[in-house]
Amino acid sequence: MSKKTINNLIISIIVLTLSIGVCVYLFYEIDRKGVLLEEQVAILAENNSKENTYLNIKRTVQETEVERVNIANKFFKDENNNAINFLNEVESMAPSFGLVFKTEALDSVVDKDKKVQAIKMSFVYSGDKTDVMKFTKLMENIPYHSYIESLVLKELSSGVWEGKMTLIVSVKPS
């Protein structure tokens, strides 16, 4: 072989080795960029999902605004925007009189005579006759803007009496 052929062979081997090296490097970079692209696509999909969830929640909040206001208005509030704890007071007082107490109904109503929002509560209490009478008297004289709409007192058995009362309590005094 001539010297020129050997030089051409050496140059060809060097060029081939460099070409293979460049191809291997390019394939490695393409693979690495592919993995990076997959990660970025996953992050983008997650962000799109979060954005869709946010938009759905925002739309739901806007669509349910009226319903939420209606629900908030179902809670009994006084002029200071505090929940009225009157029923809790009555329920906690009854046992101190030795009575069994049960709330039957609790509704928000508009007092037809006074044209104000009121709470209509119906409850049943039972116990010794004197205790039932004392509790009834207390309910007649409670320091709230209220009146007794109906009251039924009856003897259940010897010495045990029951009171059924419907009480209207103004949410805001007239």
CSV table of C-alpha atoms in Angstrom, one decimal:
chain,number,residue,atom,x,y,z
A,1,MET,CA,0.0,0.0,0.0
A,2,SER,CA,1.2,3.4,-0.8
A,3,LYS,CA,1.7,6.1,1.7
A,4,LYS,CA,-1.1,8.1,0.2
A,5,THR,CA,-3.5,5.2,0.6
A,6,ILE,CA,-2.5,4.7,4.2
A,7,ASN,CA,-2.9,8.4,4.9
A,8,ASN,CA,-6.4,8.3,3.3
A,9,LEU,CA,-7.2,5.2,5.4
A,10,ILE,CA,-6.1,6.9,8.6
A,11,ILE,CA,-8.0,10.1,7.7
A,12,SER,CA,-11.1,8.0,6.9
A,13,ILE,CA,-10.8,6.1,10.2
A,14,ILE,CA,-10.4,9.4,12.1
A,15,VAL,CA,-13.4,11.0,10.3
A,16,LEU,CA,-15.5,7.8,10.8
A,17,THR,CA,-14.6,7.7,14.5
A,18,LEU,CA,-15.4,11.4,14.9
A,19,SER,CA,-18.7,10.9,12.9
A,20,ILE,CA,-19.7,8.0,15.1
A,21,GLY,CA,-18.7,10.0,18.2
A,22,VAL,CA,-20.8,13.0,17.0
A,23,CYS,CA,-23.8,10.7,16.2
A,24,VAL,CA,-23.5,9.0,19.7
A,25,TYR,CA,-23.4,12.4,21.3
A,26,LEU,CA,-26.3,13.7,19.3
A,27,PHE,CA,-28.4,10.6,20.1
A,28,TYR,CA,-27.5,11.0,23.8
A,29,GLU,CA,-28.5,14.7,23.7
A,30,ILE,CA,-31.8,13.9,21.9
A,31,ASP,CA,-32.6,11.3,24.5
A,32,ARG,CA,-31.8,13.7,27.4
A,33,LYS,CA,-33.9,16.5,25.8
A,34,GLY,CA,-36.7,14.0,25.2
A,35,VAL,CA,-36.8,13.1,28.9
A,36,LEU,CA,-36.7,16.8,29.8
A,37,LEU,CA,-39.5,17.4,27.3
A,38,GLU,CA,-41.6,14.7,28.9
A,39,GLU,CA,-41.1,16.2,32.3
A,40,GLN,CA,-42.0,19.6,31.0
A,41,VAL,CA,-45.1,18.2,29.2
A,42,ALA,CA,-46.1,16.5,32.5
A,43,ILE,CA,-45.7,19.8,34.4
A,44,LEU,CA,-47.6,21.7,31.7
A,45,ALA,CA,-50.5,19.1,31.9
A,46,GLU,CA,-50.5,19.4,35.7
A,47,ASN,CA,-50.6,23.2,35.5
A,48,ASN,CA,-53.5,23.0,32.9
A,49,SER,CA,-55.3,20.7,35.2
A,50,LYS,CA,-54.9,23.1,38.1
A,51,GLU,CA,-56.0,26.0,36.0
A,52,ASN,CA,-59.1,24.0,34.9
A,53,THR,CA,-59.9,23.1,38.5
A,54,TYR,CA,-59.4,26.8,39.5
A,55,LEU,CA,-61.7,27.9,36.7
A,56,ASN,CA,-64.3,25.3,37.7
A,57,ILE,CA,-64.2,26.3,41.3
A,58,LYS,CA,-64.4,30.0,40.4
A,59,ARG,CA,-67.4,29.3,38.2
A,60,THR,CA,-69.1,27.2,40.9
A,61,VAL,CA,-68.5,30.0,43.4
A,62,GLN,CA,-70.1,32.5,41.0
A,63,GLU,CA,-73.0,30.2,40.2
A,64,THR,CA,-73.8,29.4,43.8
A,65,GLU,CA,-73.5,32.9,45.2
A,66,VAL,CA,-77.3,33.3,45.5
A,67,GLU,CA,-77.7,29.8,47.1
A,68,ARG,CA,-74.9,30.6,49.6
A,69,VAL,CA,-76.6,33.9,50.5
A,70,ASN,CA,-79.9,32.1,51.0
A,71,ILE,CA,-78.2,29.5,53.2
A,72,ALA,CA,-76.5,32.3,55.2
A,73,ASN,CA,-79.9,34.0,55.7
A,74,LYS,CA,-81.3,30.7,57.1
A,75,PHE,CA,-79.2,31.2,60.2
A,76,PHE,CA,-80.8,33.3,62.9
A,77,LYS,CA,-78.8,36.4,63.5
A,78,ASP,CA,-79.2,39.5,65.7
A,79,GLU,CA,-78.3,43.0,64.8
A,80,ASN,CA,-74.7,42.4,65.8
A,81,ASN,CA,-74.6,39.5,63.2
A,82,ASN,CA,-74.1,37.0,66.0
A,83,ALA,CA,-76.0,33.7,66.0
A,84,ILE,CA,-78.8,33.9,68.6
A,85,ASN,CA,-78.1,31.5,71.4
A,86,PHE,CA,-81.5,31.8,73.0
A,87,LEU,CA,-82.6,28.3,72.2
A,88,ASN,CA,-79.3,27.0,73.8
A,89,GLU,CA,-80.1,29.0,76.9
A,90,VAL,CA,-83.7,27.6,77.1
A,91,GLU,CA,-82.4,24.0,76.5
A,92,SER,CA,-79.8,24.4,79.2
A,93,MET,CA,-82.3,26.0,81.7
A,94,ALA,CA,-84.9,23.2,81.5
A,95,PRO,CA,-82.7,20.5,83.2
A,96,SER,CA,-82.0,22.9,86.0
A,97,PHE,CA,-85.7,22.9,86.7
A,98,GLY,CA,-85.7,19.1,86.6
A,99,LEU,CA,-87.5,19.0,83.3
A,100,VAL,CA,-87.0,16.8,80.2
A,101,PHE,CA,-86.8,19.2,77.2
A,102,LYS,CA,-87.2,18.5,73.5
A,103,THR,CA,-87.2,21.0,70.6
A,104,GLU,CA,-89.9,20.1,68.1
A,105,ALA,CA,-89.5,22.9,65.5
A,106,LEU,CA,-87.4,25.9,64.8
A,107,ASP,CA,-88.3,28.2,61.9
A,108,SER,CA,-87.5,31.7,60.6
A,109,VAL,CA,-90.8,33.6,60.2
A,110,VAL,CA,-92.0,37.2,59.6
A,111,ASP,CA,-94.2,38.4,62.5
A,112,LYS,CA,-97.4,39.5,60.7
A,113,ASP,CA,-98.3,42.0,63.4
A,114,LYS,CA,-95.0,43.7,63.9
A,115,LYS,CA,-93.6,43.1,60.4
A,116,VAL,CA,-90.2,41.9,61.7
A,117,GLN,CA,-88.2,38.8,61.3
A,118,ALA,CA,-88.7,36.4,64.1
A,119,ILE,CA,-87.8,32.9,65.2
A,120,LYS,CA,-90.7,30.5,65.8
A,121,MET,CA,-89.7,27.7,68.2
A,122,SER,CA,-91.9,24.9,69.4
A,123,PHE,CA,-90.8,22.7,72.3
A,124,VAL,CA,-92.1,20.1,74.7
A,125,TYR,CA,-91.1,19.9,78.3
A,126,SER,CA,-92.2,17.5,81.1
A,127,GLY,CA,-91.6,17.0,84.7
A,128,ASP,CA,-93.2,17.7,88.1
A,129,LYS,CA,-96.2,20.0,88.0
A,130,THR,CA,-94.6,22.8,90.0
A,131,ASP,CA,-91.4,22.7,87.8
A,132,VAL,CA,-93.5,22.8,84.6
A,133,MET,CA,-95.4,25.8,86.0
A,134,LYS,CA,-92.2,27.6,87.1
A,135,PHE,CA,-90.6,27.0,83.7
A,136,THR,CA,-93.8,28.2,81.9
A,137,LYS,CA,-93.8,31.4,84.0
A,138,LEU,CA,-90.1,31.9,83.2
A,139,MET,CA,-90.9,31.6,79.4
A,140,GLU,CA,-93.7,34.1,79.8
A,141,ASN,CA,-91.3,36.7,81.3
A,142,ILE,CA,-88.1,36.1,79.4
A,143,PRO,CA,-86.2,39.3,78.7
A,144,TYR,CA,-86.5,39.0,74.9
A,145,HIS,CA,-88.9,40.6,72.5
A,146,SER,CA,-91.2,37.6,72.4
A,147,TYR,CA,-94.6,36.2,73.0
A,148,ILE,CA,-96.2,32.8,73.4
A,149,GLU,CA,-98.2,31.8,70.3
A,150,SER,CA,-99.6,28.7,71.9
A,151,LEU,CA,-99.4,26.8,75.2
A,152,VAL,CA,-100.8,23.5,76.2
A,153,LEU,CA,-100.4,22.1,79.7
A,154,LYS,CA,-101.6,18.6,80.6
A,155,GLU,CA,-101.1,16.0,83.2
A,156,LEU,CA,-99.5,12.8,81.7
A,157,SER,CA,-99.7,10.7,84.9
A,158,SER,CA,-99.9,11.2,88.6
A,159,GLY,CA,-97.7,14.3,89.3
A,160,VAL,CA,-96.0,14.3,85.9
A,161,TRP,CA,-97.1,17.2,83.6
A,162,GLU,CA,-96.2,18.2,80.1
A,163,GLY,CA,-96.0,21.6,78.5
A,164,LYS,CA,-96.1,22.2,74.7
A,165,MET,CA,-95.2,25.8,73.8
A,166,THR,CA,-94.7,27.7,70.6
A,167,LEU,CA,-92.8,30.9,71.2
A,168,ILE,CA,-92.1,33.7,68.8
A,169,VAL,CA,-88.9,35.6,69.5
A,170,SER,CA,-88.1,38.8,67.4
A,171,VAL,CA,-84.7,38.7,65.8
A,172,LYS,CA,-84.6,42.5,65.8
A,173,PRO,CA,-86.8,44.3,68.4
A,174,SER,CA,-89.5,46.5,66.9
